[in-house]
């Protein structure tokens, strides 16, 4: 998590010095002086950048380059405004600022009906009260047909509220709803708001969506050329209000944009507070589905009090949104990318500490300071759970599909990894790629798991560099077509060459040896070091084929069953030496060794066997290499200190399901 903070420029009640002291590295800002639609000049961007730099931080995310209403409406001089927008993007990219937040909400950027909902401890938070919004809409704005947008119950409550509230209190609700963001747009009056609403007469949800996709496809080539990441902010609240259309409220909206604008550079600002404004939304599922298109994150939480009425939570971590799970997904995505994502603590309580400032809940110092500290603590705790930091790890087959991604995860968690592989050049290239991402604690070593002397050489090289070996991961292994019998079952008509009787013994022995002996020999070489040192941990690679023989892969299944048994044997044998030995049994992951069995030549269509696998996997999908990370780190960490001899399936339920 790159720690971000929204700064509203020189008029902000919170200074850059205070922001820095909160621990922030990445300032989120804009050229607030420029009117919506104007080009942002390079000199002004540079001046703001210099201001932030002088305070010891970087301006890395823009929030927002606002989209002119005529682009949203695709009316009037919208072409000129799109050209201006592109020019601003070019100028920002020239200055190295490439993450751009914006929204496509008509008229209002966000809506709250109470800016100071008091909590029992005297601090205040922002609140969206469905009844107050209905009261404003029906009785103050007097929008035609407004009542039908609210339930009968809410309508009745709104009527009662309107007749019971003082004029001053009603005006306060209106002012809250029509308030602009600090330093951005001006506050609106009711007549001005009515005029703005009129400009959207006849603009349906469909029309607004199409206008969004057209705009994005117009700027997409530029974004792809310059590496600019566009991050649309979800609607707030995520449903139509005041009769205005909404286009970015649900997972279906996100999905449609991805389909219509085919570039990962055109992505999202993942705002948990906005998405959380829909009681039915599942923010965790949305993050998981769109992770690679999430370019910027706002983390905060909401609490529902009644119906669709919600307020901001007193704690960023608890409330409707599952922030701990989202932080896990964020960390996973950062590891996959090899770089951090800017997260800003969104909103926060107005507390005593802010009493001398001209600010309100949401944009206070104290509330966001607490929020950032909570998020930082959560990230720290998650990154240090299943801790492998500082451990010296030997991973065989580390240049392969599963173990390369696992190596990256272990490095990101502070381990040092000796990358052993038969393909020395590939191992070297892999380490160079890791180094380019800042993961430098590696050594690439060409070694053959079937050749003890080559493993001993590797051991000496590792001990020379790092002085100890804490963990061994036996990743080298796999299947080979020569160790399989092409026929699933033998019938009278099956050509003998395709049956068990036609098995190529050379192929069979190769696969069996590579997997089993290729696990045993590294244990002999590296576990001895662990025994001499006083302890260590081993992770073997087993497979589903060990529990339930898979048709065709005769040699592979037998070898993996041997590994399961050997894991228990060695765990028992080395327990007094404080060396734990466990294994993972991955389910089906599409990798080099099984691609030919699971996918047709087009690499998309499932083979009949691939179909069988998916229908026997209760989770109905192949695994992603990152699904192994948590299980591996857990078994290797001290949290599993009383666990040895275990083979843990990571298989989407494959082994539990009989198929019936
Ligand atoms: N892919 C799956 O779905 C799946 C499922 C269950 C288990 N597994 C097991 O996970 C492990 C990793 O699988 P993967 O899919 O990443 O395989 P992979 O083929 O991508 O990687 C295996 C790596 O081992 C290296 N290697 C091969 N022979 C070697 C030798 N003699 N000495 C040193 N290195 C050698 C290869 O060069 C390669 O880099 C294997 O043991 C495999 O059987 C994979």
XYZ file of C-alpha atoms and ligand atoms in Angstrom:
704
model
C 0.000 0.000 0.000
C 1.411 3.348 -1.014
C 0.103 5.755 1.584
C -1.858 8.512 -0.085
C -3.717 11.621 1.105
C -5.957 13.994 -0.764
C -4.681 17.546 -0.575
C -6.825 20.418 -1.780
C -3.979 22.810 -2.484
C -3.100 25.975 -0.681
C -6.670 26.506 0.557
C -6.722 23.143 2.315
C -7.144 23.372 6.090
C -4.459 20.692 6.392
C -0.893 21.580 5.479
C 1.568 19.474 3.487
C 3.761 19.342 6.566
C 0.952 17.745 8.564
C 0.245 15.324 5.730
C 3.882 14.260 5.643
C 3.870 13.778 9.393
C 0.937 11.392 8.990
C 3.361 9.067 7.147
C 2.094 9.861 3.651
C 4.343 9.298 0.630
C 1.913 9.921 -2.224
C -0.105 13.097 -2.404
C -3.348 13.038 -4.349
C -4.066 16.494 -5.740
C -5.269 18.503 -8.724
C -4.928 21.923 -10.307
C -7.924 23.275 -8.440
C -7.353 26.740 -9.892
C -8.183 25.490 -13.405
C -11.832 25.549 -14.377
C -13.445 22.300 -15.524
C -12.578 21.750 -19.201
C -9.464 23.926 -19.321
C -6.083 22.539 -20.356
C -3.700 21.998 -17.438
C -0.440 23.695 -18.407
C 2.860 21.899 -17.834
C 4.323 24.831 -15.840
C 1.413 24.785 -13.386
C 1.620 21.013 -12.972
C 5.351 21.313 -12.357
C 4.836 24.094 -9.828
C 2.360 21.980 -7.834
C 4.681 18.995 -8.113
C 7.572 21.063 -6.790
C 5.435 22.283 -3.885
C 4.665 18.675 -2.895
C 8.259 17.547 -3.482
C 9.545 20.340 -1.261
C 7.362 18.951 1.512
C 9.080 15.548 1.077
C 6.372 13.673 -0.875
C 5.375 13.012 -4.484
C 2.266 14.029 -6.363
C 1.482 10.716 -8.067
C -2.293 10.592 -8.473
C -4.619 13.257 -9.824
C -8.019 13.516 -8.242
C -9.617 14.645 -10.398
C -9.262 15.854 -13.943
C -12.996 16.637 -14.078
C -14.945 15.644 -17.178
C -16.872 18.594 -18.582
C -20.665 18.200 -18.557
C -20.749 18.690 -22.340
C -18.591 15.519 -22.731
C -21.019 13.629 -20.490
C -23.938 14.967 -22.505
C -22.037 14.789 -25.830
C -23.509 18.143 -26.670
C -22.140 21.580 -27.503
C -18.366 22.014 -27.777
C -17.646 18.530 -26.397
C -15.035 17.765 -29.093
C -12.991 20.761 -27.995
C -13.244 19.624 -24.374
C -12.083 16.105 -25.280
C -9.058 17.604 -27.061
C -8.377 19.740 -23.987
C -8.700 16.652 -21.794
C -6.181 14.779 -23.935
C -3.785 17.695 -23.782
C -4.046 17.772 -19.984
C -3.332 14.029 -19.888
C -0.289 14.494 -22.137
C 0.987 17.323 -19.965
C 0.499 15.302 -16.795
C 2.276 12.303 -18.332
C 5.131 14.573 -19.410
C 5.542 15.451 -15.727
C 5.426 11.750 -14.771
C 1.897 11.784 -13.259
C 0.001 8.901 -14.794
C -2.843 7.843 -12.502
C -5.940 9.905 -13.160
C -9.105 9.699 -11.080
C -12.312 11.155 -12.523
C -16.012 10.435 -12.416
C -18.933 10.367 -14.781
C -21.626 11.393 -12.302
C -23.945 14.031 -13.663
C -24.084 17.363 -11.817
C -23.122 16.268 -8.271
C -19.800 14.591 -7.365
C -21.189 13.031 -4.206
C -24.182 13.439 -1.921
C -24.567 13.582 1.854
C -27.518 15.032 3.751
C -25.745 15.600 7.060
C -22.151 16.735 7.355
C -22.047 16.438 11.124
C -23.874 13.399 12.438
C -22.838 13.276 16.071
C -21.540 10.018 17.570
C -21.774 9.209 21.294
C -18.159 10.350 21.891
C -18.912 13.818 20.470
C -17.050 13.330 17.175
C -19.055 13.763 13.972
C -19.303 11.886 10.693
C -20.937 12.303 7.296
C -24.345 10.744 6.821
C -26.596 9.916 3.876
C -30.132 9.866 5.248
C -32.610 8.483 2.754
C -35.503 10.311 4.441
C -33.700 13.668 4.401
C -32.749 13.249 0.746
C -36.391 12.371 -0.059
C -37.604 15.398 1.922
C -35.243 17.673 0.010
C -36.129 16.122 -3.344
C -39.926 16.075 -2.928
C -40.609 19.183 -0.840
C -37.700 21.586 -1.344
C -36.421 20.875 -4.828
C -39.991 19.948 -5.809
C -38.708 17.756 -8.637
C -41.487 16.469 -10.836
C -42.266 12.801 -10.125
C -39.691 12.675 -7.303
C -41.978 10.809 -4.878
C -42.071 7.659 -7.008
C -38.318 7.197 -6.496
C -38.890 6.520 -2.781
C -40.767 3.788 -0.953
C -44.156 4.661 0.570
C -42.586 4.395 4.010
C -39.756 6.810 3.167
C -42.231 9.208 1.526
C -44.340 9.261 4.691
C -41.316 9.856 6.892
C -40.067 12.599 4.566
C -43.452 14.345 4.766
C -43.406 14.179 8.543
C -39.854 15.444 8.699
C -40.629 18.359 6.408
C -43.498 19.483 8.610
C -41.578 19.060 11.860
C -38.136 20.521 11.015
C -37.394 24.214 11.478
C -36.612 26.296 8.383
C -33.014 26.499 9.550
C -32.726 22.734 9.893
C -34.249 22.199 6.452
C -31.815 24.678 4.941
C -28.968 22.802 6.595
C -30.039 19.598 4.833
C -30.214 21.445 1.493
C -26.803 23.044 2.026
C -25.262 19.679 2.847
C -26.672 18.083 -0.290
C -25.616 20.951 -2.526
C -22.186 21.430 -1.019
C -19.180 21.218 -3.336
C -16.008 19.412 -2.371
C -13.414 21.541 -0.570
C -11.531 23.604 -3.130
C -13.400 22.240 -6.154
C -16.830 23.307 -7.329
C -18.863 26.054 -5.752
C -21.812 25.285 -3.538
C -25.069 25.331 -5.504
C -28.376 26.997 -4.756
C -31.676 25.174 -5.330
C -32.537 27.178 -8.500
C -29.031 26.564 -9.917
C -29.385 22.872 -9.137
C -32.793 22.772 -10.886
C -31.247 24.321 -13.994
C -28.432 21.788 -13.997
C -30.879 18.895 -13.607
C -32.784 20.178 -16.649
C -29.691 19.711 -18.828
C -30.063 15.973 -18.288
C -33.679 15.781 -19.431
C -33.910 12.893 -21.907
C -30.415 11.558 -21.085
C -31.095 7.969 -20.208
C -28.818 5.670 -18.336
C -28.027 3.923 -21.661
C -27.166 7.189 -23.365
C -24.852 8.311 -20.550
C -23.081 4.932 -20.635
C -22.551 5.147 -24.372
C -21.189 8.666 -23.969
C -18.759 7.376 -21.348
C -17.490 4.539 -23.569
C -17.149 6.873 -26.558
C -15.134 9.327 -24.479
C -12.914 6.558 -23.095
C -12.315 4.984 -26.486
C -11.314 8.414 -27.753
C -8.650 8.842 -25.071
C -7.666 5.142 -24.924
C -4.934 5.197 -27.641
C -3.227 8.071 -25.850
C -3.434 6.262 -22.499
C -2.005 3.094 -24.052
C 0.795 5.034 -25.726
C 1.812 6.963 -22.609
C 0.938 4.360 -19.955
C -1.725 6.593 -18.386
C -4.070 4.788 -15.990
C -7.579 6.200 -15.980
C -9.392 5.390 -12.734
C -13.113 6.103 -12.819
C -14.657 6.752 -9.420
C -17.855 4.799 -8.667
C -21.108 6.709 -8.312
C -21.807 8.046 -4.839
C -24.309 6.883 -3.738
C -24.350 3.987 -6.203
C -27.920 4.387 -7.468
C -29.901 6.984 -9.392
C -30.728 10.094 -7.353
C -32.680 13.237 -8.265
C -33.718 11.474 -11.473
C -30.124 11.541 -12.755
C -28.761 8.490 -14.567
C -25.958 6.398 -13.030
C -23.389 4.345 -14.907
C -20.741 3.114 -12.476
C -22.505 1.664 -9.455
C -22.399 -2.130 -9.657
C -20.170 -5.026 -10.717
C -22.269 -5.256 -13.898
C -21.392 -1.612 -14.680
C -17.690 -2.329 -14.126
C -17.942 -5.419 -16.341
C -19.653 -3.569 -19.163
C -17.004 -0.856 -19.177
C -14.259 -3.494 -19.374
C -15.985 -5.078 -22.357
C -16.636 -1.819 -24.173
C -13.223 -0.307 -23.531
C -10.677 -3.064 -24.085
C -7.588 -1.754 -22.313
C -6.401 -2.428 -18.785
C -5.227 1.185 -18.643
C -8.877 2.191 -18.508
C -9.736 1.078 -15.011
C -11.162 2.024 -11.669
C -10.772 3.931 -8.457
C -11.873 1.334 -5.945
C -13.839 3.391 -3.427
C -15.201 1.206 -0.653
C -17.319 3.983 0.785
C -19.112 4.682 -2.492
C -19.642 1.017 -3.343
C -20.648 0.409 0.282
C -23.475 2.926 -0.250
C -25.394 0.032 -1.783
C -26.444 -2.353 1.007
C -26.364 -5.283 -1.436
C -22.934 -4.712 -2.986
C -20.128 -7.196 -2.373
C -16.968 -5.113 -2.470
C -14.679 -8.130 -2.009
C -16.072 -9.878 -5.086
C -15.788 -6.671 -7.089
C -12.142 -6.175 -6.096
C -11.273 -9.785 -6.910
C -12.944 -9.623 -10.329
C -11.449 -6.318 -11.446
C -8.131 -6.348 -9.530
C -5.905 -5.813 -12.532
C -7.847 -2.704 -13.579
C -7.793 -1.098 -10.129
C -5.358 1.808 -10.303
C -6.204 3.784 -7.184
C -7.963 2.954 -3.918
C -10.110 4.827 -1.387
C -10.537 2.826 1.800
C -13.242 3.739 4.310
C -16.252 2.090 5.897
C -19.951 2.713 6.342
C -22.562 1.685 8.884
C -26.244 1.233 8.029
C -28.654 2.606 10.579
C -32.036 2.131 8.882
C -33.070 1.089 5.372
C -30.757 2.817 2.909
C -29.583 5.370 5.464
C -25.907 5.040 6.242
C -23.219 7.010 7.982
C -19.466 6.795 7.915
C -18.048 4.354 10.413
C -16.053 5.494 13.452
C -13.380 3.019 12.360
C -12.042 2.485 8.839
C -11.684 -1.241 9.467
C -15.137 -2.138 10.722
C -18.596 -1.660 9.264
C -20.400 -2.926 6.210
C -17.231 -3.287 4.102
C -14.861 -6.213 4.774
C -11.695 -4.112 4.884
C -9.379 -6.853 6.236
C -10.259 -9.124 3.310
C -9.883 -6.236 0.861
C -6.450 -5.412 2.251
C -5.465 -9.052 1.684
C -6.590 -8.778 -1.926
C -4.740 -5.487 -2.336
C -1.509 -7.045 -1.050
C -1.995 -10.017 -3.378
C -2.485 -7.683 -6.344
C 0.539 -5.585 -5.392
C 2.673 -8.733 -5.272
C 1.346 -9.810 -8.658
C 2.218 -6.405 -10.145
C 5.494 -6.039 -8.307
C 4.531 -2.491 -7.283
C 2.385 -0.689 -4.765
C -1.013 0.892 -5.377
C -1.831 4.312 -3.912
C -4.471 4.040 -1.198
C -5.873 7.027 0.568
C -7.779 6.892 3.836
C -11.054 8.238 2.602
C -12.960 10.462 4.957
C -12.698 10.345 8.702
C -14.395 11.709 11.794
C -14.282 15.352 12.804
C -12.715 15.216 16.238
C -11.565 17.515 19.040
C -8.097 17.757 17.465
C -9.649 19.594 14.487
C -11.607 22.158 16.498
C -9.337 25.036 15.473
C -9.547 24.233 11.767
C -11.970 25.274 9.083
C -12.952 21.768 8.014
C -15.721 19.226 8.461
C -16.095 15.479 8.895
C -14.701 13.610 5.921
C -11.916 16.072 5.238
C -10.608 16.499 8.777
C -7.030 15.808 9.867
C -7.642 13.696 12.966
C -10.164 11.332 11.382
C -8.005 10.585 8.379
C -4.902 10.322 10.544
C -6.618 7.622 12.597
C -7.895 5.979 9.398
C -4.443 5.852 7.831
C -2.919 4.483 11.032
C -5.569 1.750 11.141
C -4.968 0.817 7.509
C -1.210 0.841 7.995
C -1.548 -1.410 11.036
C -3.808 -3.782 9.154
C -1.381 -4.005 6.250
C 1.564 -4.523 8.574
C -0.217 -7.284 10.470
C -1.273 -9.051 7.285
C 2.170 -8.824 5.758
C 3.680 -10.254 8.931
C 1.217 -13.101 9.295
C 2.742 -16.292 7.876
C 6.039 -14.548 8.231
C 9.004 -15.685 6.172
C 10.910 -12.403 6.472
C 14.668 -12.897 6.658
C 14.464 -16.643 5.947
C 16.932 -18.209 3.494
C 14.947 -20.359 1.084
C 16.106 -22.851 -1.521
C 13.475 -23.434 -4.175
C 13.996 -26.079 -6.854
C 12.166 -25.677 -10.143
C 11.914 -21.995 -9.201
C 11.890 -20.871 -12.825
C 8.694 -22.870 -13.446
C 5.169 -21.526 -13.501
C 4.054 -22.202 -9.922
C 7.347 -21.736 -8.120
C 8.338 -18.548 -9.933
C 5.206 -16.775 -8.708
C 5.668 -18.303 -5.270
C 9.290 -17.116 -5.226
C 8.116 -13.595 -5.992
C 5.618 -13.734 -3.144
C 8.247 -15.007 -0.707
C 10.675 -12.271 -1.763
C 7.968 -9.656 -1.362
C 7.547 -10.955 2.178
C 11.197 -10.385 2.942
C 12.702 -13.829 2.305
C 15.927 -14.480 0.359
C 15.568 -17.127 -2.329
C 18.087 -19.333 -4.108
C 16.435 -19.934 -7.485
C 17.513 -23.442 -8.525
C 16.518 -24.811 -11.896
C 17.780 -27.133 -14.580
C 17.298 -24.250 -17.001
C 20.064 -22.009 -15.692
C 19.510 -19.260 -18.270
C 15.808 -19.061 -17.532
C 16.604 -18.856 -13.808
C 19.043 -16.005 -14.485
C 16.541 -14.095 -16.643
C 13.896 -14.588 -13.982
C 16.168 -13.154 -11.266
C 16.998 -10.186 -13.499
C 13.267 -9.535 -13.920
C 12.788 -9.745 -10.165
C 15.663 -7.325 -9.612
C 14.001 -4.844 -11.977
C 11.031 -4.921 -9.600
C 13.311 -4.253 -6.647
C 13.379 -7.902 -5.488
C 17.125 -8.365 -5.401
C 17.675 -10.982 -2.680
C 18.108 -13.917 -5.052
C 20.807 -16.141 -6.536
C 20.145 -17.979 -9.769
C 21.771 -21.413 -9.744
C 21.705 -24.031 -12.469
C 21.188 -27.359 -10.677
C 19.748 -30.766 -11.422
C 17.585 -32.289 -8.699
C 18.596 -35.746 -9.929
C 22.289 -35.067 -9.542
C 23.453 -34.962 -5.937
C 26.798 -33.367 -6.729
C 25.117 -30.465 -8.553
C 22.892 -29.944 -5.489
C 25.911 -29.999 -3.212
C 27.587 -27.340 -5.335
C 24.445 -25.243 -5.080
C 24.389 -25.746 -1.300
C 27.998 -24.532 -0.990
C 27.251 -21.478 -3.123
C 24.231 -20.580 -0.975
C 26.074 -21.082 2.302
C 28.921 -18.938 1.015
C 26.516 -16.105 0.196
C 24.023 -16.286 3.048
C 25.579 -18.592 5.644
C 22.498 -20.714 6.354
C 19.480 -22.472 4.820
C 16.130 -22.270 6.624
C 13.657 -23.599 4.092
C 13.602 -26.019 1.162
C 10.806 -25.948 -1.412
C 10.836 -28.948 -3.721
C 9.161 -27.420 -6.762
C 11.002 -29.243 -9.566
C 8.788 -31.932 -10.976
C 5.915 -32.461 -13.307
C 4.428 -34.736 -15.850
C 5.594 -35.667 -19.335
C 3.519 -37.131 -22.203
C 5.933 -40.060 -22.397
C 5.011 -41.178 -18.880
C 1.290 -41.427 -19.682
C -0.947 -44.050 -21.297
C -3.097 -42.327 -23.918
C -6.199 -44.442 -23.239
C -8.216 -43.676 -20.116
C -9.527 -47.237 -19.985
C -8.685 -50.349 -21.935
C -11.311 -52.072 -24.028
C -10.925 -54.901 -26.494
C -10.607 -52.384 -29.325
C -7.958 -50.158 -27.717
C -4.636 -50.319 -29.548
C -2.209 -51.963 -27.154
C 0.292 -49.109 -27.516
C -2.265 -46.775 -25.898
C -2.772 -48.956 -22.840
C -0.832 -49.747 -19.707
C 0.815 -52.589 -21.636
C 2.293 -50.133 -24.102
C 3.741 -47.802 -21.444
C 7.097 -46.412 -22.459
C 9.241 -47.521 -19.533
C 11.848 -44.890 -20.203
C 9.183 -42.174 -20.033
C 7.601 -43.773 -16.964
C 10.932 -43.945 -15.145
C 11.800 -40.374 -16.119
C 8.584 -38.912 -14.643
C 8.692 -41.119 -11.584
C 12.299 -40.276 -10.891
C 12.019 -36.555 -11.550
C 9.174 -36.179 -9.063
C 10.121 -38.631 -6.345
C 13.911 -38.889 -6.424
C 13.975 -35.202 -7.428
C 12.326 -34.485 -4.055
C 14.321 -36.987 -2.031
C 17.829 -35.908 -3.119
C 17.382 -32.177 -2.337
C 16.082 -33.237 1.102
C 19.253 -35.242 1.653
C 21.468 -32.321 0.733
C 19.616 -29.343 2.254
C 17.938 -30.896 5.307
C 21.356 -31.961 6.550
C 22.275 -28.268 6.738
C 19.051 -27.596 8.650
C 19.775 -30.425 11.099
C 23.255 -29.022 11.712
C 21.802 -25.548 12.223
C 19.142 -26.699 14.678
C 16.014 -26.640 12.526
C 14.208 -25.741 9.342
C 11.181 -26.460 7.199
C 10.491 -28.310 3.953
C 7.632 -27.912 1.518
C 7.145 -30.697 -1.018
C 4.902 -30.578 -4.068
C 2.367 -33.351 -4.067
C -0.783 -33.432 -6.247
C -4.423 -34.508 -6.403
C -3.113 -37.527 -8.276
C -1.652 -38.775 -4.983
C -5.086 -39.184 -3.355
C -7.075 -40.281 -6.357
C -5.208 -41.769 -9.309
C -5.949 -39.782 -12.446
C -6.406 -41.733 -15.631
C -3.532 -41.597 -18.122
C -0.856 -40.134 -15.805
C 0.370 -43.456 -14.412
C 3.931 -42.451 -13.571
C 3.052 -39.010 -12.235
C 0.334 -40.232 -9.855
C 2.552 -42.992 -8.468
C 5.408 -40.534 -7.905
C 3.156 -37.989 -6.172
C 1.709 -40.730 -3.936
C 5.302 -41.570 -3.019
C 5.876 -37.916 -2.118
C 2.830 -37.937 0.203
C 4.174 -41.007 1.936
C 7.753 -39.720 1.977
C 6.586 -36.401 3.490
C 5.181 -38.329 6.463
C 8.246 -40.519 6.704
C 10.706 -37.640 6.720
C 8.529 -35.543 9.047
C 8.699 -38.342 11.601
C 12.361 -38.990 11.042
C 13.476 -35.369 11.380
C 11.031 -34.189 14.049
C 13.623 -34.542 16.840
C 15.967 -32.388 14.746
C 13.366 -29.609 14.640
C 12.938 -29.922 10.873
C 9.292 -29.840 9.802
C 8.299 -31.493 6.521
C 4.953 -30.718 4.878
C 3.556 -30.660 1.368
C 1.047 -28.839 -0.797
C -1.272 -30.801 -3.038
C -2.282 -28.316 -5.728
C -5.451 -29.020 -7.627
C -5.498 -28.103 -11.288
C -3.557 -25.059 -12.428
C -2.928 -24.440 -16.092
C 0.812 -24.825 -16.464
C 3.278 -26.149 -19.029
C 3.036 -29.751 -17.924
C -0.739 -30.148 -18.159
C -1.697 -27.555 -20.781
C -1.853 -30.218 -23.498
C -4.228 -32.284 -21.366
C -6.578 -29.471 -20.306
C -6.783 -27.115 -23.296
C -7.183 -27.539 -27.025
C -4.584 -26.044 -29.350
C -6.383 -22.651 -29.310
C -5.471 -22.533 -25.581
C -9.011 -21.444 -24.705
C -11.353 -24.336 -25.350
C -11.383 -27.036 -22.699
C -10.496 -30.545 -23.816
C -12.988 -33.233 -22.769
C -10.554 -33.974 -19.915
C -10.396 -30.270 -18.990
C -14.190 -30.284 -18.849
C -14.142 -33.300 -16.562
C -11.703 -31.562 -14.217
C -13.833 -28.428 -13.984
C -17.000 -30.421 -13.381
C -15.285 -32.302 -10.537
C -13.941 -29.092 -8.986
C -16.699 -27.696 -6.745
C -15.313 -24.175 -7.217
C -15.659 -24.670 -11.001
C -12.363 -23.126 -12.039
C -8.669 -23.817 -12.406
C -6.426 -22.482 -9.654
C -4.380 -19.339 -10.019
C -0.729 -19.687 -8.886
C -1.356 -16.978 -6.285
C -3.883 -19.303 -4.612
C -0.894 -21.232 -3.258
C 0.773 -18.271 -1.545
C -1.098 -18.232 1.765
C -0.948 -21.992 2.213
C 2.786 -22.101 1.444
C 3.720 -19.233 3.737
C 1.582 -20.636 6.529
C 3.209 -24.081 6.402
C 6.669 -22.513 6.255
C 6.098 -19.955 9.009
C 6.345 -20.343 12.761
C 2.563 -20.239 12.904
C 2.672 -23.850 11.743
C 5.334 -24.737 14.325
C 3.386 -27.818 15.563
C 2.457 -29.020 12.084
C 4.567 -31.625 10.328
C 3.872 -34.509 7.952
C 0.805 -32.809 6.519
C -0.147 -32.581 2.850
C -2.511 -29.674 2.342
C -4.807 -29.728 -0.681
C -5.206 -26.365 -2.459
C -7.669 -27.612 -4.994
C -11.008 -25.768 -5.012
C -12.539 -28.833 -3.330
C -11.476 -31.388 -5.985
C -10.382 -34.048 -3.516
C -13.503 -33.704 -1.378
C -15.962 -34.240 -4.207
C -16.622 -37.718 -5.508
C -18.121 -36.354 -8.708
C -21.602 -37.524 -7.716
N 0.436 -27.302 -12.564
C -0.396 -27.978 -11.835
O -1.609 -27.954 -12.017
C 0.157 -28.803 -10.736
C -0.732 -29.531 -9.960
C -0.238 -30.285 -8.934
C 1.105 -30.321 -8.688
N 1.964 -29.614 -9.455
C 3.388 -29.718 -9.110
O 3.919 -28.438 -8.835
C 5.304 -28.392 -9.166
C 5.586 -27.191 -10.058
O 4.800 -27.321 -11.220
P 4.736 -26.256 -12.398
O 3.417 -26.446 -13.008
O 5.139 -24.938 -11.943
O 5.814 -26.872 -13.399
P 6.775 -26.198 -14.476
O 7.040 -27.230 -15.493
O 6.290 -24.869 -14.895
O 8.085 -25.986 -13.605
C 8.947 -27.002 -13.254
C 10.356 -26.425 -13.226
O 11.229 -27.468 -12.811
C 12.398 -27.377 -13.594
N 13.043 -28.712 -13.665
C 12.652 -29.759 -14.428
N 13.506 -30.781 -14.244
C 14.428 -30.365 -13.345
C 15.561 -30.952 -12.769
N 15.926 -32.208 -13.080
N 16.306 -30.247 -11.903
C 15.960 -28.981 -11.593
N 14.906 -28.362 -12.118
C 14.143 -29.043 -12.978
C 11.932 -26.926 -14.934
O 12.986 -26.338 -15.686
C 10.840 -25.944 -14.569
O 11.344 -24.636 -14.481
C 5.597 -29.730 -9.811
O 6.102 -30.638 -8.860
C 4.246 -30.230 -10.250
O 4.163 -31.599 -10.387
C 1.521 -28.866 -10.468
